[in-house]
C-alpha cells in the first residue's frame, strides 16, 4: 500500500525530530540503522510543500495500534 503525505515545513521538522531518537537508540544498541537512516534521508531530501510517498507494510505491531 502506498500512502501520500503532503509535507509542510512543520511536518517535515516534526518527522525528522521524531525519527532521530529512534535512529540513535538503535545505533547505540548495535542494531541495523539502514532503514531509519534511509527514511530520514528521503524525508530530508524532499522540499517542503511537496508530496512524499511511503510504501506501507503491515505488521503485527502496527495492527495493534
PDB file of N, CA and C in Angstrom:
ATOM      1  N   UNK A   1       0.846  -1.165   0.000  1.00  0.00           N
ATOM      2  CA  UNK A   1       0.000   0.000   0.000  1.00  0.00           C
ATOM      3  C   UNK A   1       0.898   1.237   0.000  1.00  0.00           C
ATOM      4  N   UNK A   2       0.529   2.230  -0.738  1.00  0.00           N
ATOM      5  CA  UNK A   2       1.266   3.479  -0.802  1.00  0.00           C
ATOM      6  C   UNK A   2       0.455   4.569  -0.124  1.00  0.00           C
ATOM      7  N   UNK A   3       1.120   5.375   0.651  1.00  0.00           N
ATOM      8  CA  UNK A   3       0.454   6.467   1.349  1.00  0.00           C
ATOM      9  C   UNK A   3       1.108   7.769   0.932  1.00  0.00           C
ATOM     10  N   UNK A   4       0.305   8.760   0.566  1.00  0.00           N
ATOM     11  CA  UNK A   4       0.809  10.084   0.216  1.00  0.00           C
ATOM     12  C   UNK A   4       0.677  11.003   1.414  1.00  0.00           C
ATOM     13  N   UNK A   5       1.743  11.712   1.690  1.00  0.00           N
ATOM     14  CA  UNK A   5       1.747  12.690   2.778  1.00  0.00           C
ATOM     15  C   UNK A   5       2.233  14.009   2.211  1.00  0.00           C
ATOM     16  N   UNK A   6       1.450  15.064   2.411  1.00  0.00           N
ATOM     17  CA  UNK A   6       1.895  16.388   1.979  1.00  0.00           C
ATOM     18  C   UNK A   6       2.782  16.960   3.075  1.00  0.00           C
ATOM     19  N   UNK A   7       4.030  17.205   2.710  1.00  0.00           N
ATOM     20  CA  UNK A   7       4.992  17.704   3.681  1.00  0.00           C
ATOM     21  C   UNK A   7       4.986  19.221   3.720  1.00  0.00           C
ATOM     22  N   UNK A   8       4.579  19.759   4.833  1.00  0.00           N
ATOM     23  CA  UNK A   8       4.772  21.181   5.059  1.00  0.00           C
ATOM     24  C   UNK A   8       6.092  21.318   5.800  1.00  0.00           C
ATOM     25  N   UNK A   9       6.562  22.500   5.947  1.00  0.00           N
ATOM     26  CA  UNK A   9       7.819  22.706   6.664  1.00  0.00           C
ATOM     27  C   UNK A   9       7.702  22.183   8.098  1.00  0.00           C
ATOM     28  N   UNK A  10       6.561  22.397   8.728  1.00  0.00           N
ATOM     29  CA  UNK A  10       6.365  21.945  10.106  1.00  0.00           C
ATOM     30  C   UNK A  10       6.325  20.423  10.193  1.00  0.00           C
ATOM     31  N   UNK A  11       5.592  19.772   9.272  1.00  0.00           N
ATOM     32  CA  UNK A  11       5.512  18.312   9.266  1.00  0.00           C
ATOM     33  C   UNK A  11       6.878  17.687   9.058  1.00  0.00           C
ATOM     34  N   UNK A  12       7.658  18.265   8.162  1.00  0.00           N
ATOM     35  CA  UNK A  12       8.995  17.752   7.880  1.00  0.00           C
ATOM     36  C   UNK A  12       9.863  17.832   9.130  1.00  0.00           C
ATOM     37  N   UNK A  13       9.811  18.947   9.808  1.00  0.00           N
ATOM     38  CA  UNK A  13      10.595  19.133  11.024  1.00  0.00           C
ATOM     39  C   UNK A  13      10.168  18.144  12.109  1.00  0.00           C
ATOM     40  N   UNK A  14       8.870  17.960  12.266  1.00  0.00           N
ATOM     41  CA  UNK A  14       8.348  17.032  13.275  1.00  0.00           C
ATOM     42  C   UNK A  14       8.772  15.601  12.972  1.00  0.00           C
ATOM     43  N   UNK A  15       8.682  15.194  11.714  1.00  0.00           N
ATOM     44  CA  UNK A  15       9.082  13.846  11.336  1.00  0.00           C
ATOM     45  C   UNK A  15      10.557  13.598  11.614  1.00  0.00           C
ATOM     46  N   UNK A  16      11.397  14.535  11.238  1.00  0.00           N
ATOM     47  CA  UNK A  16      12.835  14.366  11.451  1.00  0.00           C
ATOM     48  C   UNK A  16      13.178  14.331  12.944  1.00  0.00           C
ATOM     49  N   UNK A  17      12.523  15.177  13.737  1.00  0.00           N
ATOM     50  CA  UNK A  17      12.773  15.184  15.180  1.00  0.00           C
ATOM     51  C   UNK A  17      12.265  13.914  15.843  1.00  0.00           C
ATOM     52  N   UNK A  18      11.219  13.324  15.318  1.00  0.00           N
ATOM     53  CA  UNK A  18      10.679  12.086  15.886  1.00  0.00           C
ATOM     54  C   UNK A  18      11.538  10.880  15.518  1.00  0.00           C
ATOM     55  N   UNK A  19      12.130  10.880  14.343  1.00  0.00           N
ATOM     56  CA  UNK A  19      12.929   9.738  13.907  1.00  0.00           C
ATOM     57  C   UNK A  19      14.339   9.724  14.488  1.00  0.00           C
ATOM     58  N   UNK A  20      14.886  10.870  14.794  1.00  0.00           N
ATOM     59  CA  UNK A  20      16.269  10.957  15.271  1.00  0.00           C
ATOM     60  C   UNK A  20      16.522  10.137  16.543  1.00  0.00           C
ATOM     61  N   UNK A  21      15.702  10.251  17.596  1.00  0.00           N
ATOM     62  CA  UNK A  21      15.971   9.455  18.797  1.00  0.00           C
ATOM     63  C   UNK A  21      15.916   7.949  18.530  1.00  0.00           C
ATOM     64  N   UNK A  22      14.998   7.518  17.680  1.00  0.00           N
ATOM     65  CA  UNK A  22      14.897   6.099  17.340  1.00  0.00           C
ATOM     66  C   UNK A  22      16.170   5.638  16.623  1.00  0.00           C
ATOM     67  N   UNK A  23      16.643   6.443  15.687  1.00  0.00           N
ATOM     68  CA  UNK A  23      17.866   6.111  14.945  1.00  0.00           C
ATOM     69  C   UNK A  23      19.053   5.979  15.897  1.00  0.00           C
ATOM     70  N   UNK A  24      19.237   6.952  16.777  1.00  0.00           N
ATOM     71  CA  UNK A  24      20.378   6.927  17.688  1.00  0.00           C
ATOM     72  C   UNK A  24      20.267   5.818  18.735  1.00  0.00           C
ATOM     73  N   UNK A  25      19.057   5.480  19.148  1.00  0.00           N
ATOM     74  CA  UNK A  25      18.862   4.381  20.088  1.00  0.00           C
ATOM     75  C   UNK A  25      19.261   3.057  19.442  1.00  0.00           C
ATOM     76  N   UNK A  26      18.802   2.844  18.219  1.00  0.00           N
ATOM     77  CA  UNK A  26      19.150   1.616  17.507  1.00  0.00           C
ATOM     78  C   UNK A  26      20.657   1.540  17.272  1.00  0.00           C
ATOM     79  N   UNK A  27      21.274   2.663  16.948  1.00  0.00           N
ATOM     80  CA  UNK A  27      22.715   2.703  16.708  1.00  0.00           C
ATOM     81  C   UNK A  27      23.482   2.379  17.996  1.00  0.00           C
ATOM     82  N   UNK A  28      23.032   2.917  19.122  1.00  0.00           N
ATOM     83  CA  UNK A  28      23.690   2.666  20.401  1.00  0.00           C
ATOM     84  C   UNK A  28      23.580   1.201  20.815  1.00  0.00           C
ATOM     85  N   UNK A  29      22.471   0.567  20.461  1.00  0.00           N
ATOM     86  CA  UNK A  29      22.277  -0.841  20.800  1.00  0.00           C
ATOM     87  C   UNK A  29      22.991  -1.776  19.833  1.00  0.00           C
ATOM     88  N   UNK A  30      23.558  -1.219  18.773  1.00  0.00           N
ATOM     89  CA  UNK A  30      24.269  -2.033  17.798  1.00  0.00           C
ATOM     90  C   UNK A  30      23.366  -2.686  16.771  1.00  0.00           C
ATOM     91  N   UNK A  31      22.141  -2.220  16.676  1.00  0.00           N
ATOM     92  CA  UNK A  31      21.204  -2.771  15.698  1.00  0.00           C
ATOM     93  C   UNK A  31      21.387  -2.104  14.341  1.00  0.00           C
ATOM     94  N   UNK A  32      20.780  -2.678  13.335  1.00  0.00           N
ATOM     95  CA  UNK A  32      20.864  -2.154  11.973  1.00  0.00           C
ATOM     96  C   UNK A  32      20.088  -0.835  11.880  1.00  0.00           C
ATOM     97  N   UNK A  33      20.738   0.211  11.402  1.00  0.00           N
ATOM     98  CA  UNK A  33      20.092   1.521  11.267  1.00  0.00           C
ATOM     99  C   UNK A  33      19.871   1.896   9.805  1.00  0.00           C
ATOM    100  N   UNK A  34      19.956   0.916   8.923  1.00  0.00           N
ATOM    101  CA  UNK A  34      19.838   1.211   7.490  1.00  0.00           C
ATOM    102  C   UNK A  34      18.454   1.744   7.125  1.00  0.00           C
ATOM    103  N   UNK A  35      17.392   1.093   7.580  1.00  0.00           N
ATOM    104  CA  UNK A  35      16.042   1.530   7.214  1.00  0.00           C
ATOM    105  C   UNK A  35      15.678   2.898   7.787  1.00  0.00           C
ATOM    106  N   UNK A  36      15.874   3.150   9.092  1.00  0.00           N
ATOM    107  CA  UNK A  36      15.567   4.500   9.579  1.00  0.00           C
ATOM    108  C   UNK A  36      16.455   5.561   8.938  1.00  0.00           C
ATOM    109  N   UNK A  37      17.695   5.205   8.665  1.00  0.00           N
ATOM    110  CA  UNK A  37      18.598   6.155   8.015  1.00  0.00           C
ATOM    111  C   UNK A  37      18.136   6.528   6.624  1.00  0.00           C
ATOM    112  N   UNK A  38      17.682   5.535   5.868  1.00  0.00           N
ATOM    113  CA  UNK A  38      17.157   5.804   4.520  1.00  0.00           C
ATOM    114  C   UNK A  38      15.914   6.679   4.586  1.00  0.00           C
ATOM    115  N   UNK A  39      15.047   6.402   5.543  1.00  0.00           N
ATOM    116  CA  UNK A  39      13.822   7.185   5.688  1.00  0.00           C
ATOM    117  C   UNK A  39      14.143   8.633   6.044  1.00  0.00           C
ATOM    118  N   UNK A  40      15.094   8.832   6.945  1.00  0.00           N
ATOM    119  CA  UNK A  40      15.496  10.192   7.322  1.00  0.00           C
ATOM    120  C   UNK A  40      16.047  10.929   6.109  1.00  0.00           C
ATOM    121  N   UNK A  41      16.904  10.274   5.331  1.00  0.00           N
ATOM    122  CA  UNK A  41      17.468  10.912   4.142  1.00  0.00           C
ATOM    123  C   UNK A  41      16.393  11.220   3.107  1.00  0.00           C
ATOM    124  N   UNK A  42      15.407  10.320   2.958  1.00  0.00           N
ATOM    125  CA  UNK A  42      14.335  10.544   1.991  1.00  0.00           C
ATOM    126  C   UNK A  42      13.497  11.749   2.390  1.00  0.00           C
ATOM    127  N   UNK A  43      13.143  11.841   3.664  1.00  0.00           N
ATOM    128  CA  UNK A  43      12.349  12.970   4.149  1.00  0.00           C
ATOM    129  C   UNK A  43      13.133  14.265   4.014  1.00  0.00           C
ATOM    130  N   UNK A  44      14.405  14.214   4.361  1.00  0.00           N
ATOM    131  CA  UNK A  44      15.242  15.410   4.325  1.00  0.00           C
ATOM    132  C   UNK A  44      15.446  15.926   2.905  1.00  0.00           C
ATOM    133  N   UNK A  45      15.455  15.019   1.917  1.00  0.00           N
ATOM    134  CA  UNK A  45      15.730  15.429   0.544  1.00  0.00           C
ATOM    135  C   UNK A  45      14.511  16.018  -0.178  1.00  0.00           C
ATOM    136  N   UNK A  46      13.311  15.769   0.347  1.00  0.00           N
ATOM    137  CA  UNK A  46      12.097  16.277  -0.294  1.00  0.00           C
ATOM    138  C   UNK A  46      11.870  17.720   0.138  1.00  0.00           C
ATOM    139  N   UNK A  47      11.702  18.630  -0.821  1.00  0.00           N
ATOM    140  CA  UNK A  47      11.430  20.017  -0.445  1.00  0.00           C
ATOM    141  C   UNK A  47      10.074  20.141   0.264  1.00  0.00           C
ATOM    142  N   UNK A  48       9.957  21.104   1.142  1.00  0.00           N
ATOM    143  CA  UNK A  48       8.687  21.340   1.838  1.00  0.00           C
ATOM    144  C   UNK A  48       7.608  21.705   0.819  1.00  0.00           C
ATOM    145  N   UNK A  49       6.376  21.416   1.148  1.00  0.00           N
ATOM    146  CA  UNK A  49       5.199  21.651   0.311  1.00  0.00           C
ATOM    147  C   UNK A  49       5.162  20.740  -0.915  1.00  0.00           C
ATOM    148  N   UNK A  50       5.756  19.566  -0.812  1.00  0.00           N
ATOM    149  CA  UNK A  50       5.671  18.543  -1.845  1.00  0.00           C
ATOM    150  C   UNK A  50       5.068  17.298  -1.225  1.00  0.00           C
ATOM    151  N   UNK A  51       4.577  16.376  -2.082  1.00  0.00           N
ATOM    152  CA  UNK A  51       4.036  15.130  -1.581  1.00  0.00           C
ATOM    153  C   UNK A  51       5.142  14.099  -1.468  1.00  0.00           C
ATOM    154  N   UNK A  52       5.069  13.306  -0.433  1.00  0.00           N
ATOM    155  CA  UNK A  52       6.033  12.257  -0.181  1.00  0.00           C
ATOM    156  C   UNK A  52       5.275  10.934  -0.192  1.00  0.00           C
ATOM    157  N   UNK A  53       5.770   9.949  -0.919  1.00  0.00           N
ATOM    158  CA  UNK A  53       5.125   8.651  -0.998  1.00  0.00           C
ATOM    159  C   UNK A  53       5.832   7.665  -0.087  1.00  0.00           C
ATOM    160  N   UNK A  54       5.062   6.969   0.726  1.00  0.00           N
ATOM    161  CA  UNK A  54       5.598   5.931   1.592  1.00  0.00           C
ATOM    162  C   UNK A  54       4.973   4.612   1.198  1.00  0.00           C
ATOM    163  N   UNK A  55       5.797   3.579   1.130  1.00  0.00           N
ATOM    164  CA  UNK A  55       5.269   2.231   0.990  1.00  0.00           C
ATOM    165  C   UNK A  55       5.013   1.726   2.393  1.00  0.00           C
ATOM    166  N   UNK A  56       3.779   1.369   2.641  1.00  0.00           N
ATOM    167  CA  UNK A  56       3.393   0.996   3.986  1.00  0.00           C
ATOM    168  C   UNK A  56       3.309  -0.517   4.084  1.00  0.00           C
ATOM    169  N   UNK A  57       4.014  -1.076   5.059  1.00  0.00           N
ATOM    170  CA  UNK A  57       3.978  -2.509   5.294  1.00  0.00           C
ATOM    171  C   UNK A  57       3.155  -2.766   6.550  1.00  0.00           C
ATOM    172  N   UNK A  58       2.304  -3.765   6.479  1.00  0.00           N
ATOM    173  CA  UNK A  58       1.517  -4.114   7.646  1.00  0.00           C
ATOM    174  C   UNK A  58       2.289  -5.142   8.454  1.00  0.00           C
ATOM    175  N   UNK A  59       2.336  -4.935   9.743  1.00  0.00           N
ATOM    176  CA  UNK A  59       2.965  -5.897  10.630  1.00  0.00           C
ATOM    177  C   UNK A  59       2.086  -6.052  11.869  1.00  0.00           C
ATOM    178  N   UNK A  60       2.378  -7.032  12.650  1.00  0.00           N
ATOM    179  CA  UNK A  60       1.573  -7.288  13.843  1.00  0.00           C
ATOM    180  C   UNK A  60       1.634  -6.114  14.809  1.00  0.00           C
ATOM    181  N   UNK A  61       2.796  -5.462  14.913  1.00  0.00           N
ATOM    182  CA  UNK A  61       2.920  -4.342  15.846  1.00  0.00           C
ATOM    183  C   UNK A  61       2.116  -3.138  15.394  1.00  0.00           C
ATOM    184  N   UNK A  62       2.002  -2.940  14.080  1.00  0.00           N
ATOM    185  CA  UNK A  62       1.229  -1.805  13.562  1.00  0.00           C
ATOM    186  C   UNK A  62      -0.268  -2.033  13.700  1.00  0.00           C
ATOM    187  N   UNK A  63      -0.691  -3.286  13.572  1.00  0.00           N
ATOM    188  CA  UNK A  63      -2.116  -3.579  13.649  1.00  0.00           C
ATOM    189  C   UNK A  63      -2.647  -3.435  15.070  1.00  0.00           C
ATOM    190  N   UNK A  64      -1.770  -3.584  16.063  1.00  0.00           N
ATOM    191  CA  UNK A  64      -2.229  -3.493  17.434  1.00  0.00           C
ATOM    192  C   UNK A  64      -2.465  -2.057  17.885  1.00  0.00           C
ATOM    193  N   UNK A  65      -1.989  -1.081  17.105  1.00  0.00           N
ATOM    194  CA  UNK A  65      -2.162   0.327  17.491  1.00  0.00           C
ATOM    195  C   UNK A  65      -3.524   0.807  17.226  1.00  0.00           C
TER     196      UNK A  65
END
